[in-house]
CSV table of C-alpha atoms in Angstrom, one decimal:
chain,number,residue,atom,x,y,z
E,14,UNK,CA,1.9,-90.8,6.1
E,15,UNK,CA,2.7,-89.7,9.3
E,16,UNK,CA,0.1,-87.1,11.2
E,17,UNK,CA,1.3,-84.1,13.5
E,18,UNK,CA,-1.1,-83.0,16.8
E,19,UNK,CA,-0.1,-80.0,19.1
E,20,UNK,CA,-0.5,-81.9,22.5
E,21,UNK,CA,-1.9,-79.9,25.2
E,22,UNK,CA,2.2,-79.5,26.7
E,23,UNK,CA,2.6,-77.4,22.9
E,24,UNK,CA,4.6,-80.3,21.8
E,25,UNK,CA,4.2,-81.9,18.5
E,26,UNK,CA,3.3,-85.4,18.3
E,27,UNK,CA,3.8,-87.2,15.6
E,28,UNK,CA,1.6,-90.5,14.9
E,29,UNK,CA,3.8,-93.1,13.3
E,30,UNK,CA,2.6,-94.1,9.6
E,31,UNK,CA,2.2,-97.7,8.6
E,32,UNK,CA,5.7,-98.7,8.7
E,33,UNK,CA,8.6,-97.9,10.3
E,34,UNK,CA,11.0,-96.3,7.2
E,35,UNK,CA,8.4,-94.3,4.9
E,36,UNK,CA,10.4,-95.7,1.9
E,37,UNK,CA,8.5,-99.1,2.6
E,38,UNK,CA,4.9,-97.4,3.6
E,39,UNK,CA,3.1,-98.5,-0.4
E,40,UNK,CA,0.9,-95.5,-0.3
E,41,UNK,CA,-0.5,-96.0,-3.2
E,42,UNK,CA,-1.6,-99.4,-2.5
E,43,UNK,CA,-2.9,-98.9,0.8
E,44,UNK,CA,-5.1,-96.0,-1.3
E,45,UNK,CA,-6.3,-98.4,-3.7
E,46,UNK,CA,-7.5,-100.9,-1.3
E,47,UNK,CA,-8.9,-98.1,0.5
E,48,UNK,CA,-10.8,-96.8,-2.2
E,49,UNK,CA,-12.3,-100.2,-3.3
E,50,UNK,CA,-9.9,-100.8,-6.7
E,51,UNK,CA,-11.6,-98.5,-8.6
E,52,UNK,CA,-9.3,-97.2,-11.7
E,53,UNK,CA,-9.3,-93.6,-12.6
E,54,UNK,CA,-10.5,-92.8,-16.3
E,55,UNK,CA,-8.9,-89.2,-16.2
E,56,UNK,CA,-6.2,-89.7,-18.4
E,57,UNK,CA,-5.0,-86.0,-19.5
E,58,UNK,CA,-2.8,-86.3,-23.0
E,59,UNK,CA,-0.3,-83.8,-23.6
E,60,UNK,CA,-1.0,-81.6,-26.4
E,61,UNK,CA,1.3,-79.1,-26.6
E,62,UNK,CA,3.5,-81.3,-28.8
E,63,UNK,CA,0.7,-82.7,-31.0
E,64,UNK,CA,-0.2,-78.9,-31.9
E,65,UNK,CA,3.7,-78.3,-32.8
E,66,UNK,CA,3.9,-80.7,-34.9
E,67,UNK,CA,0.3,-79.6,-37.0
E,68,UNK,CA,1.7,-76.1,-36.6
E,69,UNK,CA,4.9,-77.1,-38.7
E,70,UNK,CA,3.2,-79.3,-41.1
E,71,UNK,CA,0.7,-76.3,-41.8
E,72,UNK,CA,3.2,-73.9,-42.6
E,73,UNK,CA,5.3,-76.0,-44.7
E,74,UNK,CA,2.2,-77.1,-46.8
E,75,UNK,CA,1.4,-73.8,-47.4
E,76,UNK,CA,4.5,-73.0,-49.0
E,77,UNK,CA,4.2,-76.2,-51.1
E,78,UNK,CA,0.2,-74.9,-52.1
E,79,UNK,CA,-1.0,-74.7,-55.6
E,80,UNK,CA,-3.8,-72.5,-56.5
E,81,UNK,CA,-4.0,-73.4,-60.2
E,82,UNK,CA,-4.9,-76.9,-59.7
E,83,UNK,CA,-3.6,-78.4,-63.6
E,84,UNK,CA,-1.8,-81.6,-62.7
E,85,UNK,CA,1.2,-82.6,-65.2
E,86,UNK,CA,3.0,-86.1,-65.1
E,87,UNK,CA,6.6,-86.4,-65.6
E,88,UNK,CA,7.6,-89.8,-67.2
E,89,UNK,CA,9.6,-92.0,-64.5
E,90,UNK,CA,12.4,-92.7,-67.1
E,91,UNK,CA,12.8,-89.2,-67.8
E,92,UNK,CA,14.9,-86.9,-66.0
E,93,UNK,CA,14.1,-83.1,-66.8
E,94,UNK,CA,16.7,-80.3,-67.3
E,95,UNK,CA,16.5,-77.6,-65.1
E,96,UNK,CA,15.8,-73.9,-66.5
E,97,UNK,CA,15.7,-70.5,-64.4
E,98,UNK,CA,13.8,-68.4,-66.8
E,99,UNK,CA,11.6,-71.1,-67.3
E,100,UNK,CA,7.4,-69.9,-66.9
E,101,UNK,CA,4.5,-72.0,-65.9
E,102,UNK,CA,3.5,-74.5,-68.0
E,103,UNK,CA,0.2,-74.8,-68.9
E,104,UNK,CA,-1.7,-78.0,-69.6
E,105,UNK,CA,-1.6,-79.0,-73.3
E,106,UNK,CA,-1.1,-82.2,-75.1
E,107,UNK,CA,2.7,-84.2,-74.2
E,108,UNK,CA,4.6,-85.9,-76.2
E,109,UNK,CA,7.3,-87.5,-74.1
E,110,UNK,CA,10.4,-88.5,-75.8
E,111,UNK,CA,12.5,-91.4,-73.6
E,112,UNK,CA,15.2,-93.6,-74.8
E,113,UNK,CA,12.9,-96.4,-76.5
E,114,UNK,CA,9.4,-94.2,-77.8
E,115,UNK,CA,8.2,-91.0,-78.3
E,116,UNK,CA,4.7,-91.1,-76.6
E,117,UNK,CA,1.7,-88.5,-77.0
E,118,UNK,CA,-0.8,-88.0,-74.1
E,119,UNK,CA,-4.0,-86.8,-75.8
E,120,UNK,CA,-7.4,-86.9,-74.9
E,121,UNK,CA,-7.9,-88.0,-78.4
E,122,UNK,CA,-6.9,-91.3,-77.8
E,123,UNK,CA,-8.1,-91.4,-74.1
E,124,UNK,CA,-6.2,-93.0,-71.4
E,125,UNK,CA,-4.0,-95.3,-73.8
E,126,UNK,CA,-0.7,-93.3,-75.3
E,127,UNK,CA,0.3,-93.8,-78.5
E,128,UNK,CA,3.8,-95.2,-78.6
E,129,UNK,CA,6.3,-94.9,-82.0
E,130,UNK,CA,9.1,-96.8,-82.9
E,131,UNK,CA,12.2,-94.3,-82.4
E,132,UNK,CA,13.8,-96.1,-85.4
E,133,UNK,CA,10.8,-95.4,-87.3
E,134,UNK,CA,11.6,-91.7,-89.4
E,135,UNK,CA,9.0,-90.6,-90.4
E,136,UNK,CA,6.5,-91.5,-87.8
E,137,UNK,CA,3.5,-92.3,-89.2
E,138,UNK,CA,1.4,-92.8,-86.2
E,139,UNK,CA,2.0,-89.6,-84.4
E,140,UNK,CA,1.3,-87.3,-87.8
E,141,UNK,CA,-2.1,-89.7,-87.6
E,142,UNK,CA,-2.5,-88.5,-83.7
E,143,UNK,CA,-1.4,-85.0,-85.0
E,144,UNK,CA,-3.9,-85.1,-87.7
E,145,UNK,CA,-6.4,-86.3,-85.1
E,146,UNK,CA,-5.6,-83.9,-82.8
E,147,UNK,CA,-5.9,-81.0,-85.7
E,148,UNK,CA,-9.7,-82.1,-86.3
E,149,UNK,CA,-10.1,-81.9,-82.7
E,150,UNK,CA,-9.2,-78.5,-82.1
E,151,UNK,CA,-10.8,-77.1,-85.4
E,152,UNK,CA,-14.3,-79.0,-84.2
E,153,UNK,CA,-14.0,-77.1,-80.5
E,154,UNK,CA,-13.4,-73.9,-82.2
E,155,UNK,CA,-16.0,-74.1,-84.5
E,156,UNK,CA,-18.3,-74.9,-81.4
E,157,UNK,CA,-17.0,-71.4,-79.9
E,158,UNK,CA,-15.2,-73.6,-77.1
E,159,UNK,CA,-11.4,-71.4,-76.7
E,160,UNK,CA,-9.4,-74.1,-77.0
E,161,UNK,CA,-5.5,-73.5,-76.0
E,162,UNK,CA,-2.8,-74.1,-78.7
E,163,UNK,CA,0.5,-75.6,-78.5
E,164,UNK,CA,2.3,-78.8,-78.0
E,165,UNK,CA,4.4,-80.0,-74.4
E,166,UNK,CA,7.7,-82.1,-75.0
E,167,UNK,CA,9.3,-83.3,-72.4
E,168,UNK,CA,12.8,-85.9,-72.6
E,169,UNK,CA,15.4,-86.3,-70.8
E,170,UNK,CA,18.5,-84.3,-70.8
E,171,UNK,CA,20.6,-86.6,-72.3
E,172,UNK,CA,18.6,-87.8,-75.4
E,173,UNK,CA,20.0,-86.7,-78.5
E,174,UNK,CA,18.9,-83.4,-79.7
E,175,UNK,CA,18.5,-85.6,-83.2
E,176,UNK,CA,15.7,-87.2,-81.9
E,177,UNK,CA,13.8,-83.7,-80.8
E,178,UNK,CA,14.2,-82.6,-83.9
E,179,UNK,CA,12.7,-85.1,-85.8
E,180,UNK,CA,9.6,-84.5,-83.4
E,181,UNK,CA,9.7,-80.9,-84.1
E,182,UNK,CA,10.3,-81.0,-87.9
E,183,UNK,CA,7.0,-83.4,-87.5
E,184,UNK,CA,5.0,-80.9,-85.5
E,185,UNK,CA,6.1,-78.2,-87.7
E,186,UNK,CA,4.7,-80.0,-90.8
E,187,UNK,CA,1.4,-80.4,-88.8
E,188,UNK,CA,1.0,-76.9,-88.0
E,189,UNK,CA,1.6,-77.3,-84.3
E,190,UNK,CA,4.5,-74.2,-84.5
E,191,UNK,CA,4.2,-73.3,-80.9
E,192,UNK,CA,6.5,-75.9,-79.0
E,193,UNK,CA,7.3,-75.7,-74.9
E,194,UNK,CA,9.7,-77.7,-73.5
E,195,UNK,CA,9.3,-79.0,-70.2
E,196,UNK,CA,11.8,-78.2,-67.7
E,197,UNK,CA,12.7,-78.9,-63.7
E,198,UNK,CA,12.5,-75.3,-61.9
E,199,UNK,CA,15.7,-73.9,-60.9
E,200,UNK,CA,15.4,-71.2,-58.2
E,201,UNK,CA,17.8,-68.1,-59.3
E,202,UNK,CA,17.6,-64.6,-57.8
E,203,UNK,CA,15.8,-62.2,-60.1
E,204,UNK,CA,17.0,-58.8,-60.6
E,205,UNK,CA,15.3,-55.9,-59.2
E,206,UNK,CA,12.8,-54.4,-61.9
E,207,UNK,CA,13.4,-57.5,-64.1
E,208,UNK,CA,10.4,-58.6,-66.2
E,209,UNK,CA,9.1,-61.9,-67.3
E,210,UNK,CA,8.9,-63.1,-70.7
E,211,UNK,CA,5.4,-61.9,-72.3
E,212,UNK,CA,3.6,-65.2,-74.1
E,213,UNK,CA,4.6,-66.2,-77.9
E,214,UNK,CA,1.9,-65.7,-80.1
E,215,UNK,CA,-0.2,-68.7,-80.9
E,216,UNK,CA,1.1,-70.4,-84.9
E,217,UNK,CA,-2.1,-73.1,-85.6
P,19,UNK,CA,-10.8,-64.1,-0.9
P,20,UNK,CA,-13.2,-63.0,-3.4
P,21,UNK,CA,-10.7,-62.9,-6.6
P,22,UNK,CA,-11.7,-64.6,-9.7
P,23,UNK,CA,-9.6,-67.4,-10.9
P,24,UNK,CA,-6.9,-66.1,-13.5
P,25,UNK,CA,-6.2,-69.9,-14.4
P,26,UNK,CA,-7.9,-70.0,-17.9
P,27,UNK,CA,-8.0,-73.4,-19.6
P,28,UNK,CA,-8.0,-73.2,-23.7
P,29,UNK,CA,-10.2,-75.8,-25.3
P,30,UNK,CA,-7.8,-77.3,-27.7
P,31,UNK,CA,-10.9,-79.4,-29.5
P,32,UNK,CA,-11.5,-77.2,-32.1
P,33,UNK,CA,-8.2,-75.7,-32.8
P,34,UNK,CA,-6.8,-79.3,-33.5
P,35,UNK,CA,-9.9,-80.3,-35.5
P,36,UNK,CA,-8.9,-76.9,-37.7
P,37,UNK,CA,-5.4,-77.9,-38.3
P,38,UNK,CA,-6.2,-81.3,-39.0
P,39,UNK,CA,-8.9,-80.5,-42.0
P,40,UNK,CA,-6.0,-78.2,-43.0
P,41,UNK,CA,-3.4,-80.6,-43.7
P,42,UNK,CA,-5.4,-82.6,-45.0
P,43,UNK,CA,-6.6,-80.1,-47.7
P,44,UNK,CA,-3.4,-78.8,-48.3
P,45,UNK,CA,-1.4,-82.2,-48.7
P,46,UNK,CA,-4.0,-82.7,-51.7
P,47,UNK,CA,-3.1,-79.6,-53.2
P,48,UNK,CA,0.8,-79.4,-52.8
P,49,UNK,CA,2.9,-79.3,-55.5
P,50,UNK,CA,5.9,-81.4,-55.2
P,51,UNK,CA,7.4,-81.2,-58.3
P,52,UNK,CA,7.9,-77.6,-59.9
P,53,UNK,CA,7.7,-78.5,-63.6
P,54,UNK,CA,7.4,-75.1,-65.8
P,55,UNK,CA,8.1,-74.9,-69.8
P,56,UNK,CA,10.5,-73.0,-71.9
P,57,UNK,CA,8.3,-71.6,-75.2
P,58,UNK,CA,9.3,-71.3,-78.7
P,59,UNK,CA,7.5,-70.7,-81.9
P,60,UNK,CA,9.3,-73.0,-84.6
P,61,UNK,CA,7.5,-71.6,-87.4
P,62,UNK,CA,9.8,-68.4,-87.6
P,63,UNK,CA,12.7,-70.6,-87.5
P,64,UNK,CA,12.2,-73.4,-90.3
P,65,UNK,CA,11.8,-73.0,-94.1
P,66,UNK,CA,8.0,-72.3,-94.2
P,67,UNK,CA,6.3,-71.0,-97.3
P,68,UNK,CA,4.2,-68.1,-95.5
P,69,UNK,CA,6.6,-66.9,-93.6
P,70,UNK,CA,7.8,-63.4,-94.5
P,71,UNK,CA,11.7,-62.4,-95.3
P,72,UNK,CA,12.9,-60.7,-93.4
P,73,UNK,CA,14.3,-56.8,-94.5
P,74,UNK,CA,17.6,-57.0,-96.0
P,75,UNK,CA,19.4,-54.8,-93.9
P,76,UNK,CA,18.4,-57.1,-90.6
P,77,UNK,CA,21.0,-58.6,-88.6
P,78,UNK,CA,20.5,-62.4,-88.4
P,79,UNK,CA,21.3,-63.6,-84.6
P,80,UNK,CA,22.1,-66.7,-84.8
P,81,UNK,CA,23.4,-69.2,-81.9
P,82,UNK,CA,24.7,-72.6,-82.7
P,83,UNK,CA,25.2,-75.4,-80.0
P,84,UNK,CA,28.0,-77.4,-81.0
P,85,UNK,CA,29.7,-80.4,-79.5
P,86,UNK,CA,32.9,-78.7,-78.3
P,87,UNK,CA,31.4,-74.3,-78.2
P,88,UNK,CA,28.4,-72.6,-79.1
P,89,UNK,CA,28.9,-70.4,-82.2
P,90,UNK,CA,27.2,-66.9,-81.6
P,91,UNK,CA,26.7,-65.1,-85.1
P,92,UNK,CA,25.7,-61.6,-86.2
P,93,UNK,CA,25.5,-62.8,-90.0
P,94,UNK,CA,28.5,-64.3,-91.0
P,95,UNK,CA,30.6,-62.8,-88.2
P,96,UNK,CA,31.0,-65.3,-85.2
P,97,UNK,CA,32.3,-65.9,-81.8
P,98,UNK,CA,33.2,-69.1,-80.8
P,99,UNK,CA,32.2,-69.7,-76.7
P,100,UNK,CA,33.9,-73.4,-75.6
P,101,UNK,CA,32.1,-75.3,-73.7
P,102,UNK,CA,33.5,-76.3,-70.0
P,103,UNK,CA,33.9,-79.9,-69.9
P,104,UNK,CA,30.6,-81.3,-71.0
P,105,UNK,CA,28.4,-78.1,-70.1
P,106,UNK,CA,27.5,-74.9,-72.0
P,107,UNK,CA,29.3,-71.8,-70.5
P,108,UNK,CA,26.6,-70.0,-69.7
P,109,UNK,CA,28.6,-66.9,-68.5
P,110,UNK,CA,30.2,-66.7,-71.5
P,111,UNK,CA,27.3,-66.8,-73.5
P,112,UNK,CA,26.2,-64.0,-71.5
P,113,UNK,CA,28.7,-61.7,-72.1
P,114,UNK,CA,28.4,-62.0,-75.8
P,115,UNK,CA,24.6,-61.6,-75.7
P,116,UNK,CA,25.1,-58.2,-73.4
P,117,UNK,CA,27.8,-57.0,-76.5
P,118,UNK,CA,24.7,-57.6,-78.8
P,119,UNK,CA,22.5,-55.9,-76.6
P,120,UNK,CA,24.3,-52.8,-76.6
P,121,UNK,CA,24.1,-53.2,-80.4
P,122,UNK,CA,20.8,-54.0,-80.9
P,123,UNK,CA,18.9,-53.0,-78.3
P,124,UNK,CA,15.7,-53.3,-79.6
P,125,UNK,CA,15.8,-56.7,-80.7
P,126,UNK,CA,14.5,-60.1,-78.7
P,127,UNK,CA,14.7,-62.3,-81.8
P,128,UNK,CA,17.5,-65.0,-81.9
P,129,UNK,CA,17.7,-68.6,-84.2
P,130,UNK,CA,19.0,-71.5,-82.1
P,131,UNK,CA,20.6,-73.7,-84.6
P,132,UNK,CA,22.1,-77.3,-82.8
P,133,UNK,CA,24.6,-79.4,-84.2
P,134,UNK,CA,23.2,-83.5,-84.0
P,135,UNK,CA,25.0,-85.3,-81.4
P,136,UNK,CA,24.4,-82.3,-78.7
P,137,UNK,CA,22.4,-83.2,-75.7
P,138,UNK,CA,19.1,-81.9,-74.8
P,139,UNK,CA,20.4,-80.5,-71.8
P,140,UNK,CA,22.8,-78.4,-73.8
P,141,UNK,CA,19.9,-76.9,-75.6
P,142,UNK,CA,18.2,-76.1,-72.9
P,143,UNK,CA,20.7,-74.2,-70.8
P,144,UNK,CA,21.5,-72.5,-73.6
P,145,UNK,CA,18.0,-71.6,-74.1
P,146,UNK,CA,17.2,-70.4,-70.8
P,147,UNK,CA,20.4,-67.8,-71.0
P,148,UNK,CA,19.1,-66.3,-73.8
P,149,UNK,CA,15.3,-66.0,-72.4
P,150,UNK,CA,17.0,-64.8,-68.6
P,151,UNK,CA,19.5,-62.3,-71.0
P,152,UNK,CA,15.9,-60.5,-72.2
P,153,UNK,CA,16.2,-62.4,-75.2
P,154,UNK,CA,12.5,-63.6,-75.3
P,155,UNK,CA,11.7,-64.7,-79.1
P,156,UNK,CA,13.9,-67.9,-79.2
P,157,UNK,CA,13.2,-69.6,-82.2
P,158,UNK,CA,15.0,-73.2,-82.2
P,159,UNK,CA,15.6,-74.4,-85.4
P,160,UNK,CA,14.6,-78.3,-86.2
P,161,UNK,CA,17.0,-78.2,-89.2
């Protein structure tokens, strides 16, 4: 880097730098070997960008957030039908219908579901899960525990409406009257002053 | 020369400490898959021995899914609705359900009767017109 002096005359002098064309001078070396090659630890990391990014992923989780905190597992063979009018769905045993068994989650039977032949008509092992199920609910309401009543079904939306009502017609027998079937939300636009559907009373 | 410096520098620490508990919490607790449940009582709808009969001048709603239209009945009067291509017409449906409302006004009570061979699909659209029509007591028959 070249220095300037006022000379006594009021000229400027300028003292040559290193090298003759400043495109060649290698500053930066000649300040490294100056200053012993010591590296500098400042390292300054942008953040606007990083904040962005957590701003965006904030506000898109909180649309996605769930305050009621009852998980619900949809069967990987199972596609669901969509439904507009649909309303929450609250967490109560599942029977799960696909194209080879009829499954029901309980916490009767713990982790393990119970699987039934589809061939099999009159499906003797879930009116044994039903009847199971029965004892459990009379026992917890004897023991002043509120229990919640009601049967989930989910299938997929092209099984056979055959096959859902031979699952019904079974439920019915049981005593389990009140029947929701899962569906896939479908956003629609409500009208203005329209009201949801009130709750079915409970049948067991 | 005596001005205070203006240059402020923000201390990002905590701010990206925040936001990073935050998506953290609220990844656990998104819901990615909007599931919700159409409800129905069966017990009005089958043969059961304590069910009440109802009065004799009632009008019995009844809508039947078919495989080629859905059969809306007041009694033994119906309208046939066809389906378009392999779907329920839902606007259709919708029309007739507005006649009956006008009829009946008061009433939320409907029998959803399905023919074997229909999909489950079809039973559901059909389902959610009637509950989005204000028709709230579906009662699908397992006959």
């Amino acid at each position: 880097m070249s220095e300037e002096i006022q000379s006594s005359i009021g000229r400027v002098v300028r003292i040559p730098g290193n090298h003759i064309s400043p495109k060649y001078d290698m500053n930066y070396l000649r300040q490294k070997r100056d200053q012993g090659g010591a590296r500098e630890f400042d390292v300054v990391l942008p953040l606007t960008s990083m904040i962005d990014m957590f701003s965006m992923l904030v506000i898109f989780l909180l649309l996605n957030f769930s305050a009621t905190g009852e998980a619900f597992f949809v069967n990987k063979n199972i596609t669901l039908p969509s439904a507009k009018n649909a309303t929450p769905i609250e967490s109560l045993p599942l029977i799960s219908i696909t194209e080879k068994q009829v499954s029901l989650d309980s916490e009767i039977v713990g982790s393990n579901p119970v699987t039934i032949d589809l061939k099999d008509q009159e499906m003797p092992a879930l009116r044994a899960s039903l009847a199971r199920l029965k004892t459990l609910i009379k026992n917890q309401e004897e023991g002043g525990i509120p229990v919640k009543k009601g049967i989930n079904m989910q299938a997929d939306e092209n099984t056979d409406v055959v096959y859902i009502k031979r699952v019904m017609n079974i439920l019915v027998s049981e005593g389990f009257g009140k029947i929701n079937f899962v569906t896939r939300e479908e956003l629609s636009k409500k009208r203005p002053g329209e009201v949801t559907d009130p709750s079915s009373s409970d049948s067991i | 020369m005596g001005r205070k410096a203006v240059n402020v520098e923000l201390n990002m620490t905590p701010f990206i400490g925040l936001f990073a508990l935050l998506v953290v919490n609220l990844l656990l607790t998104a819901v990615w898959n909007q599931v919700t449940a159409l409800s129905t009582n069966t017990q009005n709808s089958t043969a059961a021995a304590e069910s009440d009969p109802p009065p004799k001048d009632q009008v019995n709603l009844t809508v039947t899914i078919l495989q080629s239209s859905v059969e809306m009945a007041e009694n033994s009067n119906g309208v046939k609705v066809p389906h378009i291509g392999d779907k329920v017409d839902a606007e259709g449906i919708e029309r007739t359900l507005s006649q009956w409302r006008e009829k009946y006004p008061k009433r939320r009570d409907v029998v959803l009767n399905t023919e074997n061979g229909v999909s489950y699909k079809m039973l559901i659209t059909t389902f959610d017109t009637l509950t989005g029509a204000g028709w709230y007591d579906v009662g699908v028959s397992s006959q």
